[in-house]
Every structure is written in C-alpha cells, then in structure tokens.
Short mmCIF file of C-alpha atoms and ligand atoms in Angstrom, two decimals:
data_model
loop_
_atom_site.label_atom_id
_atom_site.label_comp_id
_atom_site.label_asym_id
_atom_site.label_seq_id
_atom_site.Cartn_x
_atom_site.Cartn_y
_atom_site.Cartn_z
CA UNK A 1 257.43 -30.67 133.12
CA UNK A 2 255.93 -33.17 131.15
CA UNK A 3 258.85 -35.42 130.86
CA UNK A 4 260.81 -35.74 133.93
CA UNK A 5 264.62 -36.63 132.93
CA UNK A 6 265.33 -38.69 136.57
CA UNK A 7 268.47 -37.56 137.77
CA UNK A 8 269.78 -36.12 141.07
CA UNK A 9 269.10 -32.62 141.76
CA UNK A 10 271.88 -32.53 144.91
CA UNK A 11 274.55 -33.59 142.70
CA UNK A 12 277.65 -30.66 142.93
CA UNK A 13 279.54 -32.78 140.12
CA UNK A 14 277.85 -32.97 137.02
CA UNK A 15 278.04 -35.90 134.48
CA UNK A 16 278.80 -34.36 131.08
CA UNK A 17 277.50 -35.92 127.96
CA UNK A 18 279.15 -35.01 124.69
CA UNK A 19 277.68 -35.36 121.04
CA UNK A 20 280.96 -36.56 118.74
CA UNK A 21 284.35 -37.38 119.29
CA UNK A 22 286.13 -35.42 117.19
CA UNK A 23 289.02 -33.23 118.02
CA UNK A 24 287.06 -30.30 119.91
CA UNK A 25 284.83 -33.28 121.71
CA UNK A 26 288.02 -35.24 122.67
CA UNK A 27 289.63 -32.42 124.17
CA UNK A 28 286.66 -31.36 126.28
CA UNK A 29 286.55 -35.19 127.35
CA UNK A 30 290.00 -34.93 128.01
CA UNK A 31 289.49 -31.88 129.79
CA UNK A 32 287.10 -33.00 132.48
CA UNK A 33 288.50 -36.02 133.23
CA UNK A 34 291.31 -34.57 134.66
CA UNK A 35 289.45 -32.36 136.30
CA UNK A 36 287.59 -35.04 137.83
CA UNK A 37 284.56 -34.69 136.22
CA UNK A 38 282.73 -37.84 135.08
CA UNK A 39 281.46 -37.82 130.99
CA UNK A 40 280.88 -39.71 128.12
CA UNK A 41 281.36 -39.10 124.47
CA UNK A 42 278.72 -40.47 121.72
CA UNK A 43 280.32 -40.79 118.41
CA UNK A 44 278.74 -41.94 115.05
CA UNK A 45 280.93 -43.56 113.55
CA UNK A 46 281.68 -47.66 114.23
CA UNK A 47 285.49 -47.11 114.52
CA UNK A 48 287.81 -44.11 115.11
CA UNK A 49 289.67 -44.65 111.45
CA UNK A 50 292.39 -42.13 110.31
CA UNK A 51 290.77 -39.58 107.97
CA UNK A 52 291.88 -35.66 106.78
CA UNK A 53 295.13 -34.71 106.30
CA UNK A 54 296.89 -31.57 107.89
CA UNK A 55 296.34 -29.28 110.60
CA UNK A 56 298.59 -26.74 111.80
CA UNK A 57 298.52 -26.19 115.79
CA UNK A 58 299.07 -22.41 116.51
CA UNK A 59 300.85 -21.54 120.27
CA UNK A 60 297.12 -21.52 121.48
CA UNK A 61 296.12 -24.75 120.80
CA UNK A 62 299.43 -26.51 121.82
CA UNK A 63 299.62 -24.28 124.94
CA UNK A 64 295.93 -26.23 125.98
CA UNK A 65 297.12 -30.05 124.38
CA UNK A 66 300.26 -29.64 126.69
CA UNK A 67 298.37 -28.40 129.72
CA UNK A 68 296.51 -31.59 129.20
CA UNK A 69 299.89 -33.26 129.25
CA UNK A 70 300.24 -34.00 125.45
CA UNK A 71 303.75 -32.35 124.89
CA UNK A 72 305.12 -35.74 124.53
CA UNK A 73 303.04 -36.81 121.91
CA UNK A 74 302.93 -33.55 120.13
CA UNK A 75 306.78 -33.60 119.98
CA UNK A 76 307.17 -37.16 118.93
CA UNK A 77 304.42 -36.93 115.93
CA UNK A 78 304.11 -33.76 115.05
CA UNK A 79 306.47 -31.63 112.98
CA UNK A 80 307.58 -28.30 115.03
CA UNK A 81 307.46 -25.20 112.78
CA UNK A 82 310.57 -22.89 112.95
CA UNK A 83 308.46 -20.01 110.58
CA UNK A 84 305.67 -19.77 108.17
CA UNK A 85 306.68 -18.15 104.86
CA UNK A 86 304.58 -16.45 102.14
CA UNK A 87 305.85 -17.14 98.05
CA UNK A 88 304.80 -15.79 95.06
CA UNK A 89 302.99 -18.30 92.97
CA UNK A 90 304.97 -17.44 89.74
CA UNK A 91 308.24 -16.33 90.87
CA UNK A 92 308.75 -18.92 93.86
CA UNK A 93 310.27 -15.02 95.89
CA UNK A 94 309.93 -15.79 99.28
CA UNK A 95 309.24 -13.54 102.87
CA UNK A 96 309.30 -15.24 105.84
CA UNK A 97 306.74 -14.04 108.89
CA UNK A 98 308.34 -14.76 112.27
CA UNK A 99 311.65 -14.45 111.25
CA UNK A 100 313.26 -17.27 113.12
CA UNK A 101 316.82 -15.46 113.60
CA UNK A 102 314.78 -13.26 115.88
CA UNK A 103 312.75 -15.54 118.24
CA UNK A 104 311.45 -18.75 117.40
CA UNK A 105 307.59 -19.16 117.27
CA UNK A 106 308.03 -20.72 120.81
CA UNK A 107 310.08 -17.98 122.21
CA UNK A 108 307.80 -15.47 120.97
CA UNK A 109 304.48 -16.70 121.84
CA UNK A 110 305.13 -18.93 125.03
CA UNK A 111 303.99 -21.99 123.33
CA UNK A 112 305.29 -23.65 119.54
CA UNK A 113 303.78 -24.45 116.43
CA UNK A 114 303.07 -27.87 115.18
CA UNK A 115 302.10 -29.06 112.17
CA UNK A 116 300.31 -32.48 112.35
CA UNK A 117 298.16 -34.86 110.41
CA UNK A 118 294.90 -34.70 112.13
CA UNK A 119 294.92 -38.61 112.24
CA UNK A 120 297.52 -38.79 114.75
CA UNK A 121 296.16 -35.64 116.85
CA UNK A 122 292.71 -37.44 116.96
CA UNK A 123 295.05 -40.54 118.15
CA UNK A 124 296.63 -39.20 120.72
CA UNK A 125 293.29 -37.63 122.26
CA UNK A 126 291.95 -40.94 121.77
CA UNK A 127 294.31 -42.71 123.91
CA UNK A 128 294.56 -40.21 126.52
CA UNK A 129 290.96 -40.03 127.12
CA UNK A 130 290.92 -43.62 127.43
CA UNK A 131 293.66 -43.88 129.97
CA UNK A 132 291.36 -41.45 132.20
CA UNK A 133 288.17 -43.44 131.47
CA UNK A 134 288.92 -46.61 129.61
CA UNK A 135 284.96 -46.96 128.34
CA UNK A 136 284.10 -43.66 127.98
CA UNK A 137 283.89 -43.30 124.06
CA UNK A 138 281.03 -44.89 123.10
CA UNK A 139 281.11 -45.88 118.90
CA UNK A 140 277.98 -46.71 116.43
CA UNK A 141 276.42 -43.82 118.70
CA UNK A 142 274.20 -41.61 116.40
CA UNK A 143 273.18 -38.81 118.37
CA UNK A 144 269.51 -38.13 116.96
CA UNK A 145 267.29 -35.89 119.24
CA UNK A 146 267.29 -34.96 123.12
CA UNK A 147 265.07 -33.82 125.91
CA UNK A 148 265.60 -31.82 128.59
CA UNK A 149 263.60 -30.73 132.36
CA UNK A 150 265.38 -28.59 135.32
CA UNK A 151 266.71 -32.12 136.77
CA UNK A 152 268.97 -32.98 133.48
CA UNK A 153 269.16 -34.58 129.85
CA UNK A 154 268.09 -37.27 127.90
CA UNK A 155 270.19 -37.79 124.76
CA UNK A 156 268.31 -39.99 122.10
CA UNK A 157 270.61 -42.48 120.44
CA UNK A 158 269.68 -43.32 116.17
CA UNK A 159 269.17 -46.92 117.88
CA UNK A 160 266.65 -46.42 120.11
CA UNK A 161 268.76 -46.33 123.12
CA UNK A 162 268.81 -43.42 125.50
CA UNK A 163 271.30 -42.19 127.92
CA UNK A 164 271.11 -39.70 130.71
CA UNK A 165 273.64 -36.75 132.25
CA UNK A 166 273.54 -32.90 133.70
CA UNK A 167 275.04 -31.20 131.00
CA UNK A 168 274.87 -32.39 127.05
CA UNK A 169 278.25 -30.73 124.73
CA UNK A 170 277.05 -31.17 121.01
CA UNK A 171 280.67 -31.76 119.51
CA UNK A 172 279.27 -33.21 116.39
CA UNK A 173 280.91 -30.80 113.83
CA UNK A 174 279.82 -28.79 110.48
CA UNK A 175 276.63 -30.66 110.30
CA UNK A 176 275.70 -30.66 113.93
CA UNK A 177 271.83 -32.27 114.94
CA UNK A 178 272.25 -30.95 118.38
CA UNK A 179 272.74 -27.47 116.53
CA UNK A 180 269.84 -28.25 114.44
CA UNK A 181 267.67 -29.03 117.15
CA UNK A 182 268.64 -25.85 119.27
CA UNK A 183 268.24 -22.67 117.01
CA UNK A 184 267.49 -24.79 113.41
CA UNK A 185 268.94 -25.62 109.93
CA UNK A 186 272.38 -23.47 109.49
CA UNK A 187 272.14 -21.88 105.98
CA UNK A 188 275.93 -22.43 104.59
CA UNK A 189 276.73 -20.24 101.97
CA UNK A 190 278.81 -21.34 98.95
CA UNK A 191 282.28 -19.03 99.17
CA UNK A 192 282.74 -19.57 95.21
CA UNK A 193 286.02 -21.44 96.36
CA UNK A 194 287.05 -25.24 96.75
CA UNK A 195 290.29 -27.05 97.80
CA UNK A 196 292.14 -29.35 96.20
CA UNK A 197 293.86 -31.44 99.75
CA UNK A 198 296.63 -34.45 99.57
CA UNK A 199 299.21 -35.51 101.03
CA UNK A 200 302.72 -36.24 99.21
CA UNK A 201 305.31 -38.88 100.91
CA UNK A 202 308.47 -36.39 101.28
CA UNK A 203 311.07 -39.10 99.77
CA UNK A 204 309.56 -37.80 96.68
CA UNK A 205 310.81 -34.27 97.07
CA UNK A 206 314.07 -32.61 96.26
CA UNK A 207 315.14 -31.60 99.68
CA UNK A 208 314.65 -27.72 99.52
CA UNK A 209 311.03 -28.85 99.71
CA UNK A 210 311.49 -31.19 102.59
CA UNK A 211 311.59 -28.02 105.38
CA UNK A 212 309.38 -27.78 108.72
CA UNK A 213 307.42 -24.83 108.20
CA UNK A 214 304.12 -24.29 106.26
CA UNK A 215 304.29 -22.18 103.06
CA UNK A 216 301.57 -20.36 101.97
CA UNK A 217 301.72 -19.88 97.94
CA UNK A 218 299.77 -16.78 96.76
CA UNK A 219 298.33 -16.57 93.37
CA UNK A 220 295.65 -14.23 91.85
CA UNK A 221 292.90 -16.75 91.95
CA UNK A 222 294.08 -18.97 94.66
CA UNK A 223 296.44 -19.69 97.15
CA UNK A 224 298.10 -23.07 98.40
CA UNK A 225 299.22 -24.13 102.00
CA UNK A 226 301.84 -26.79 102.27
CA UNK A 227 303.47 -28.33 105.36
CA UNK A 228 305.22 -31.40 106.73
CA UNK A 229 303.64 -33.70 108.71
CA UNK A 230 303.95 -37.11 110.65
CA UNK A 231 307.43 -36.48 111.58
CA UNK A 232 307.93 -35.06 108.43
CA UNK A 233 307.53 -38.06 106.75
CA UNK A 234 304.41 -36.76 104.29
CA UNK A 235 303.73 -33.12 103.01
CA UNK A 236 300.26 -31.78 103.36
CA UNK A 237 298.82 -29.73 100.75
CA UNK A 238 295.72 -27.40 100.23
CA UNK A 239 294.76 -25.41 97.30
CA UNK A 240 292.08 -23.34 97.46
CA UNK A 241 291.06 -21.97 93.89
CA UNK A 242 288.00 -19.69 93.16
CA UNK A 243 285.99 -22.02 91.26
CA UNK A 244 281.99 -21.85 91.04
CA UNK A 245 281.35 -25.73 89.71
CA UNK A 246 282.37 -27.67 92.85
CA UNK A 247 280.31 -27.63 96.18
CA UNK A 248 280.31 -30.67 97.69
CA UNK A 249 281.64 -29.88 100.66
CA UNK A 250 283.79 -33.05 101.85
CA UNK A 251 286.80 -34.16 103.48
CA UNK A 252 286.53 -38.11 101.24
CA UNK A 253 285.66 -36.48 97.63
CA UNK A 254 288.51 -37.90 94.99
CA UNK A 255 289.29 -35.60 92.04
CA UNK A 256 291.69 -36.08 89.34
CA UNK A 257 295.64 -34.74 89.04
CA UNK A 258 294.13 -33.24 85.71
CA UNK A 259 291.80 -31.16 86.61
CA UNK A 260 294.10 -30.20 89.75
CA UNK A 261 296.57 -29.14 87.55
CA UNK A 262 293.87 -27.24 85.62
CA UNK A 263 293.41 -24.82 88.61
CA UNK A 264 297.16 -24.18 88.64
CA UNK A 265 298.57 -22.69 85.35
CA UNK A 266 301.58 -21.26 85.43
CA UNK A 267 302.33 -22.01 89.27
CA UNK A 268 305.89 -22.11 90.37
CA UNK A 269 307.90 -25.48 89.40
CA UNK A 270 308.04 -26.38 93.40
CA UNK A 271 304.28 -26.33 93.94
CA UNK A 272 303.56 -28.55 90.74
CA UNK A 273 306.54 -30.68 92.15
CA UNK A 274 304.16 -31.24 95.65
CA UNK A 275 300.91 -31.86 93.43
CA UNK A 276 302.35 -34.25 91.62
CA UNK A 277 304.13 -36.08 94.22
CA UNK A 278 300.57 -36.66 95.62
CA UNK A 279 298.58 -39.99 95.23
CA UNK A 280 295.14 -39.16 96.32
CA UNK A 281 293.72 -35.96 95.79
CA UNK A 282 290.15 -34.63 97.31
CA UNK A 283 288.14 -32.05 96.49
CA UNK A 284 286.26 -29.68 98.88
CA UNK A 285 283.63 -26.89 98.66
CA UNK A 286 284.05 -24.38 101.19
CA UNK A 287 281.35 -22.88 102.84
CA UNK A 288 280.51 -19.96 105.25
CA UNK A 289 278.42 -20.23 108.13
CA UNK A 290 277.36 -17.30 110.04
CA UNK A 291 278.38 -17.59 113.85
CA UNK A 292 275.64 -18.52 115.76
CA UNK A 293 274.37 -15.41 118.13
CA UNK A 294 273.88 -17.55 120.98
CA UNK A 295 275.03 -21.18 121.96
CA UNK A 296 273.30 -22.33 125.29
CA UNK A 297 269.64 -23.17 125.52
CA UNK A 298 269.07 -24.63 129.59
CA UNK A 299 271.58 -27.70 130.59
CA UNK A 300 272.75 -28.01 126.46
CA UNK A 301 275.36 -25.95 124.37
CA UNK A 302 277.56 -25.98 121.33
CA UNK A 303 281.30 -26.60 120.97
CA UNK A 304 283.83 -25.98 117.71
CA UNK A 305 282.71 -26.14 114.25
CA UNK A 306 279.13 -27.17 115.60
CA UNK A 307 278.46 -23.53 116.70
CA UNK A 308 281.38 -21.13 115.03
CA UNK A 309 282.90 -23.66 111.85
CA UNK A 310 285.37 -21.38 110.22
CA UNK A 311 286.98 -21.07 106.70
CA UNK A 312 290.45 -22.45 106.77
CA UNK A 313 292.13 -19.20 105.96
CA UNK A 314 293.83 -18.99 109.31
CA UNK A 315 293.90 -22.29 110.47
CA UNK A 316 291.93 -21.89 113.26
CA UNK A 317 289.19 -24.47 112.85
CA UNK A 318 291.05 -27.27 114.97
CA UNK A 319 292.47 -24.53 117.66
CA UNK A 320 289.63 -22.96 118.68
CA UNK A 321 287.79 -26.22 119.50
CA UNK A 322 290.71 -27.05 121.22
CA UNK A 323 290.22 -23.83 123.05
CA UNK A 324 286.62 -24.65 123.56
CA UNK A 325 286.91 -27.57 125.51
CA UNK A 326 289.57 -26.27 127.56
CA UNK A 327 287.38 -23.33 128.50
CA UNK A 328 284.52 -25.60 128.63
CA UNK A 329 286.35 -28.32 131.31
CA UNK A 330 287.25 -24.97 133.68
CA UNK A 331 283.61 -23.69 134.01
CA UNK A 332 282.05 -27.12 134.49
CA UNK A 333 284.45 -27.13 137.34
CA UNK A 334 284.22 -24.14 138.52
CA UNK A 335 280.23 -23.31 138.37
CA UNK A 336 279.16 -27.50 137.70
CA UNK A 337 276.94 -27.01 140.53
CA UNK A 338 274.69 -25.12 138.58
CA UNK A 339 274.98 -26.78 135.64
CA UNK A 340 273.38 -23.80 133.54
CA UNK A 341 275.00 -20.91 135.30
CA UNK A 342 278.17 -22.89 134.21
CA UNK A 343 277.51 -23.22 130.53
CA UNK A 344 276.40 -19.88 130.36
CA UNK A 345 279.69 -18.78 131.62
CA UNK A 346 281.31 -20.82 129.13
CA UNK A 347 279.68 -18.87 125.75
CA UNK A 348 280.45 -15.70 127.66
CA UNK A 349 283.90 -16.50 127.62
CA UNK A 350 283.78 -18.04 123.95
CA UNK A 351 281.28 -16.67 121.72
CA UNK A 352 283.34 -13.42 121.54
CA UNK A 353 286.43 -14.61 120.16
CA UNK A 354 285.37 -17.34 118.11
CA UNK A 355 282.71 -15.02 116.19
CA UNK A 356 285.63 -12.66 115.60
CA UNK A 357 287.91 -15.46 114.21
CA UNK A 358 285.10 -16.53 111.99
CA UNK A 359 284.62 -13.24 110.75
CA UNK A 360 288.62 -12.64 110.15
CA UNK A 361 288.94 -16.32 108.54
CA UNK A 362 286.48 -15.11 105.83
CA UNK A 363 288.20 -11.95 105.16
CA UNK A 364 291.39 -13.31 104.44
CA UNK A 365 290.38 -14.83 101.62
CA UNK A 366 290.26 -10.80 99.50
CA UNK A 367 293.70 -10.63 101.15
CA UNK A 368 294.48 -14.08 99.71
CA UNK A 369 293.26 -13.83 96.16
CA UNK A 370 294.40 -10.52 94.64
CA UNK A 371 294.26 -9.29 91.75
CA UNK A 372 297.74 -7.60 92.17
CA UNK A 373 299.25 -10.86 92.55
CA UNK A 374 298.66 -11.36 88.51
CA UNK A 375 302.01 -9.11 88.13
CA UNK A 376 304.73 -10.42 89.59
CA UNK A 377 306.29 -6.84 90.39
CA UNK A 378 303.07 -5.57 91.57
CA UNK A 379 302.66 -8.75 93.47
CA UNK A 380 305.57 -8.79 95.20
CA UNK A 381 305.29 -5.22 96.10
CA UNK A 382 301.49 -6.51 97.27
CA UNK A 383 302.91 -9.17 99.62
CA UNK A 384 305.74 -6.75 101.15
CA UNK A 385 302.45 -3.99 102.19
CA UNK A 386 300.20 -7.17 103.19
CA UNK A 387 302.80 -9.55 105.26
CA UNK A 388 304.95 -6.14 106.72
CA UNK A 389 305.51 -6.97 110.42
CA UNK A 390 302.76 -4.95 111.51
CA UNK A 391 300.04 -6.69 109.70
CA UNK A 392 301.32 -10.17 111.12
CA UNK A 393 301.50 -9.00 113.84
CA UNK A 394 297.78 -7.85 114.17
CA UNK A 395 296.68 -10.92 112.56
CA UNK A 396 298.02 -13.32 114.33
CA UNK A 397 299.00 -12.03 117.88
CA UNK A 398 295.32 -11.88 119.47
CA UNK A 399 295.01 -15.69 118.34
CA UNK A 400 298.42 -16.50 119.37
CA UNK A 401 298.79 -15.30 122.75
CA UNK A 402 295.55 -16.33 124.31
CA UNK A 403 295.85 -19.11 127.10
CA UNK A 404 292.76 -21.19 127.59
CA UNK A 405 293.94 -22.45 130.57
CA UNK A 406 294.04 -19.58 132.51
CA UNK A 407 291.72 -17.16 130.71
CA UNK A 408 288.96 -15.27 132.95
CA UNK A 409 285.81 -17.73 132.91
C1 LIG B 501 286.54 -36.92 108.87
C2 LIG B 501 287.08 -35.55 109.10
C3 LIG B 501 288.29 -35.18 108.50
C4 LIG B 501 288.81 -33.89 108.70
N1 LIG B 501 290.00 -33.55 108.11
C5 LIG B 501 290.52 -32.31 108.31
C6 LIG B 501 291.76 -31.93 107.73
O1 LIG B 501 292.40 -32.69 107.05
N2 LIG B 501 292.23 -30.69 107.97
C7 LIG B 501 291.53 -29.78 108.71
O2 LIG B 501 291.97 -28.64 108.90
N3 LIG B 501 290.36 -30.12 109.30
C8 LIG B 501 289.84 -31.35 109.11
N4 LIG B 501 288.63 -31.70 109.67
C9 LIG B 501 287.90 -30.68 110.42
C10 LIG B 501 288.48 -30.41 111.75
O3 LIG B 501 288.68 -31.59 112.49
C11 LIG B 501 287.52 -29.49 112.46
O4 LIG B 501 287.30 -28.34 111.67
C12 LIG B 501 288.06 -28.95 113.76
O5 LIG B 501 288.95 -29.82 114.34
C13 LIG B 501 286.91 -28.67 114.72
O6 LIG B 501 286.64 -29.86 115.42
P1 LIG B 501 285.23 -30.33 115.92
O7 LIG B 501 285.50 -31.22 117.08
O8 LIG B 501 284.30 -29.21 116.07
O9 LIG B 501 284.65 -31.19 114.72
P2 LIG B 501 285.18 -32.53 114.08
O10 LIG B 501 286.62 -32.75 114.38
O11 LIG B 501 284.73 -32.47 112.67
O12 LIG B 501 284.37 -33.68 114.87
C14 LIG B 501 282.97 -33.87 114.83
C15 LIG B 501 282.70 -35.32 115.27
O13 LIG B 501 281.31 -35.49 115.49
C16 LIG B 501 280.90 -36.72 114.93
N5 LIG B 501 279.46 -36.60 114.66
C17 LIG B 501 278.85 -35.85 113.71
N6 LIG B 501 277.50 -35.99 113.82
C18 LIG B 501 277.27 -36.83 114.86
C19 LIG B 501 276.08 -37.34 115.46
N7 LIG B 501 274.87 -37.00 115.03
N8 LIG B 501 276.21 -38.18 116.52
C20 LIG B 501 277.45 -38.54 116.99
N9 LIG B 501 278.61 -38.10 116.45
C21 LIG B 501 278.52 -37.23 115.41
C22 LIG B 501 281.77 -36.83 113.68
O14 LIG B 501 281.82 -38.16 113.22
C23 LIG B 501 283.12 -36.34 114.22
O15 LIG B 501 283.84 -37.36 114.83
C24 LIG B 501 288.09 -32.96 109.50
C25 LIG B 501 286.87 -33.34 110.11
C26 LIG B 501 286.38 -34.63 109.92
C27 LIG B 501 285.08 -35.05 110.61
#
C-alpha cells in the first residue's frame, strides 16, 4: 500500500472513530464505551446547540437508550405516550391504535413510548458519553476525506488535521461525505411533499389538547402529527402537505403562519388551534433516498440517515440509528479483532431491516394522503379499513418488538 496508516496490527480492541455526533453517532459512542471500547466522535459543528423539534421514541429505540442506562433521563424529560390516535381532519372523529384499556404501549411491547424534543435526547447522549470519556467529542471537526491500508484509518479533518483509529463510523447524517466518498453522490428525489414543523408552548391550549399521546390528523392532501414534549411543557407539530414549490430540504427554514394556514383549509378547529399557538414555524422538503445496497467498504461503514435516511411517515428515522449503534457497539465487541469481519457482521444484521423500513416509510405516505379522506363518510369508513387492528398490527409490530440488544449479530 502506498500509504501506510501506522497503527498496531496486534491490537484485539479496536479504537473506533465516528464521523458526527448526532443522535445515531452518540449512541454508538455511547455504546462502546460501555463496552469498553475506546472511540472518538468528530462533529462539525463548534457547539452542540439545541436544534429540531420532536421525535417520538418507539419500544425499540427506548428498549436500546435504557439498556444504555438512560431510563432516568427518558422518564424525567420525555413525555410517556399512553396511545397514538388517528382523527379526521374535518370532523375532529377520533380511533385510537393501542387501545390503552387493553395494555399500555409498555405492557404490550416490553418497552414504552416517548415522545421527546430531540434537543434534550441529543442532551442526554451528550452527557452520558461524556461521563464515560470526558474528551471524547471533539467540536469544529469537519470530517472531509479519509484513507485507509489493512493496518487502519486516517480520517482527514476540513482543518488540516488528521487523526488515526481501526474502524471509522460515518454518523454524519442526510448529507453524509463519508457516504459520498464510499459509493458517491446520493441522488434524493423530491417526494412532491414538505412539512410545515413548530412547536406550541401547551399553556396556550385548551386542555383537551394538552394529552400525552401523538395524534396523527389525516386529510386528503396531507396529514399532521402532533405530540407533547419536554415534560409536556411544548406541543410538537408536523404537517406534511403535497406541495410541488418548496424543496429546500431543512430543519432551520422559517415560513410564514399565512402560508401555513394556506395548506390547511378547512382543517378541524383543534389543529388550527396548535398552528396558531406556534411562534416559529419551518419549512421542509422531503426527500427520498434509495437505501444504499451495501454499507461497508474495508475498516469504514455507514450508520442512520447516512446510509438508510427515511421519510418521517413512521417515525423511524431517530430509532433505527438508535438501533444502529446498538448493533454496531455488540459486533465491534464481539468480532473487534478483525475489525472488518466485525463491520461486515454489523450491515448483515442491519441493512435488512432498515432497507425495509425505508421502503414502508415511503409507502405510507398513499396510505396517508387519500383521496377518500375528501368525504368525511367515506373517510371515516377509509380510516376504520386502514387503522383496523390488523393493519396496526402489521405495521408496527416488526418495528416494535425488535431488541437491539440482544438481536443475533
Ligand atoms: C440539526 C438537526 C435537527 C433535526 N431535527 C429533527 C426533528 O426535529 N425531528 C426529527 O424527527 N428529526 C430531526 N433531525 C433528524 C434526526 O436527528 C435524524 O433523522 C435521526 O436521528 C438519525 O440520526 P443520525 O445520527 O443519522 O443523523 P443526525 O442526528 O442528523 O446527525 C448527523 C450529525 O453529523 C454531523 N455532521 C454532518 N456532516 C458532518 C461532517 N462532514 N463532519 C462532522 N460532522 C458532520 C451533523 O452536524 C450532525 O450532528 C434533525 C437532524 C439535525 C442534524
């Protein structure tokens, strides 16, 4: 090799180098460290600032973030979710899909549902990777380029610097450069649909608003996801609306309660109630990548929205990086002697599942946006075939019931 990358070949214990802390990184971090194994996260950004709004944290990704010991601060910031219910945008009728009187979510599954603001989930990940390894996220890190022999990696830093492990993670998200530099550009393709997101302080809503559990609002040309979170004390929204003329796609792009409104005619009182309670509203594009057919090349692989980013029609995105670096943390530790054998173990375990939770993300949204729903008869009739027990059931249980922490690697 022309460029030898000096490390120690008799090393059993690998040092892990990950590209972005973000909630899939941070979790892999978090991860190895308490298995033991050394690594060290490069993040971009110059401080680790609270931005996004919601994410909802299905029974598999809380079953991982309390394996890692995080009940604590799940419980204490997060809102736990009793049901998720499905409402007819015009009528406000209302079917509930894990009918609580039955088993709770927690009951059923082994492991509850949260609903959190991904500011504090990013928090807590923060802090708990720093009490295993106090320096070990490094910030103004721009991870540019990399090189890498059969003795390890060199990861190139946008500031010249260069750092050296056995394994490199890229963790850096939609727009990943360790992607890029693997298998090339992605080519997203524009879904046609954008979100409207904010977040509405819950003082500001009457109090049959003011439940924990997310409601998904279903509308011909749209549909709308609202939750509590931060101990209830805010209520996240999303509104996705079929819409050709926006695609940016951003989590920081401001748009006016105007045009929101716009996208919303005729929507129940309660909704319009949450989008105007809102201060700040953003506007994003959503768009499709196809999973990637392969995420290892040598001592280097892919992790969360980096190498399977998903549409957030079953709010999945955050879980199955969560997932990821569980997984990822058990094969380093199981195969880290051979650092490839290991990775390569890791998509085997992965790819599968997260290409099929891509796929089913971007389906939902022809379940989502129907034209039946224009009726509100028809619709409801619509939402009683769609949401019957058996259909939740299928979508939801495979995703549900897996356990990271134990699954075969
Ligand atoms: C700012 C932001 C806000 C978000 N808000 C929401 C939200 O409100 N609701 C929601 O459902 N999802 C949100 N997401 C997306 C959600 O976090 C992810 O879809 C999901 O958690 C998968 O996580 P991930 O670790 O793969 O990627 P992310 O959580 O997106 O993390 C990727 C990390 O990599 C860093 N990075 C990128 N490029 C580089 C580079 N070249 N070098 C070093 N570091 C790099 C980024 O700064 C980021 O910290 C947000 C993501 C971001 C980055």
């Amino acid at each position: 090799m022309s460029m030898r990358v000096a490390r120690s070949m008799s090393k059993t214990v690998p040092h892990v180098i990950i590209a972005g802390a973000g909630i899939g990184g941070l979790t892999a971090a978090l991860a190895l460290l308490k298995a033991g194994i050394d690594c060290d996260v490069y993040e971009q950004a110059s401080e680790l600032r609270e931005v996004g709004a919601g994410l909802q944290l299905s029974p598999n990704g809380t079953r991982v973030l309390f394996g890692l010991g995080l009940e604590p601060d799940v419980r204490s910031e997060g809102v736990e979710t009793g049901d998720k219910v499905v409402r007819l945008w015009s009528t406000g009728q209302t079917w509930s899909l894990f009918d609580p009187t039955v088993a709770k979510p927690a009951e059923r599954f082994g492991s509850p549902m949260y609903l959190m603001h991904r500011g504090d989930l990013h928090a807590m990940l923060v802090n708990a990777v720093r009490r295993q390894k106090p320096d070990a996220i490094k910030l103004n890190a721009r991870c540019v380029d990399f090189d890498q022999d059969d003795s390890g990696i060199r990861l190139k830093l946008e500031d010249g610097r260069q750092v050296t492990g056995d394994v490199l993670i890229g963790a850096d998200g939609l727009h990943s450069r360790i992607r890029q530099q693997l298998f090339g550009p992605a080519t997203p393709k524009f879904t046609g649909i954008m979100a409207w997101r904010g977040l509405a302080p819950v003082e500001r809503l009457p109090e049959h608003l003011r439940r924990p559990m997310a409601t998904q609002w279903l509308g011909p040309n749209g549909h709308v996801t609202c939750y509590p979170v931060r101990r209830g004390e805010l209520v996240n929204m999303v509104g996705e609306v079929e819409r050709d003329d926006w695609r940016l796609e951003s989590w920081v792009e401001p748009g006016s309660h105007e045009e929101c409104r716009k996208d919303f005619p005729g929507w129940h009182r309660d909704l319009l109630d949450i989008i105007e309670s809102i201060d700040s509203l953003y506007k994003w594009g959503l768009f499709l990548r196809e999973p990637l057919p392969k995420w290892c090349v040598g001592r280097v692989s892919l992790l969360g929205d980096s190498c399977h980013a998903m549409l957030p029609f079953l709010g999945q995105g955050a879980n199955m990086a969560i997932e990821d670096g569980m997984v990822l943390a058990r094969c380093i530790q199981k195969y880290g002697a051979d650092p490839v054998a290991a990775l390569q173990r890791y998509e085997a375990a992965r790819r599968e599942r997260t290409t099929d939770v891509v796929r089913r993300s971007a389906n939902m949204a022809a379940t989502f946006h129907n034209d039946a729903l224009l009726d509100s008869e028809a619709g409801a009739k619509y939402i009683s075939s769609h949401w019957d027990p058996d259909k939740i059931r299928n979508r939801y249980d495979t995703i549900y019931y897996y356990d990271a922490t134990s699954v075969e690697i």
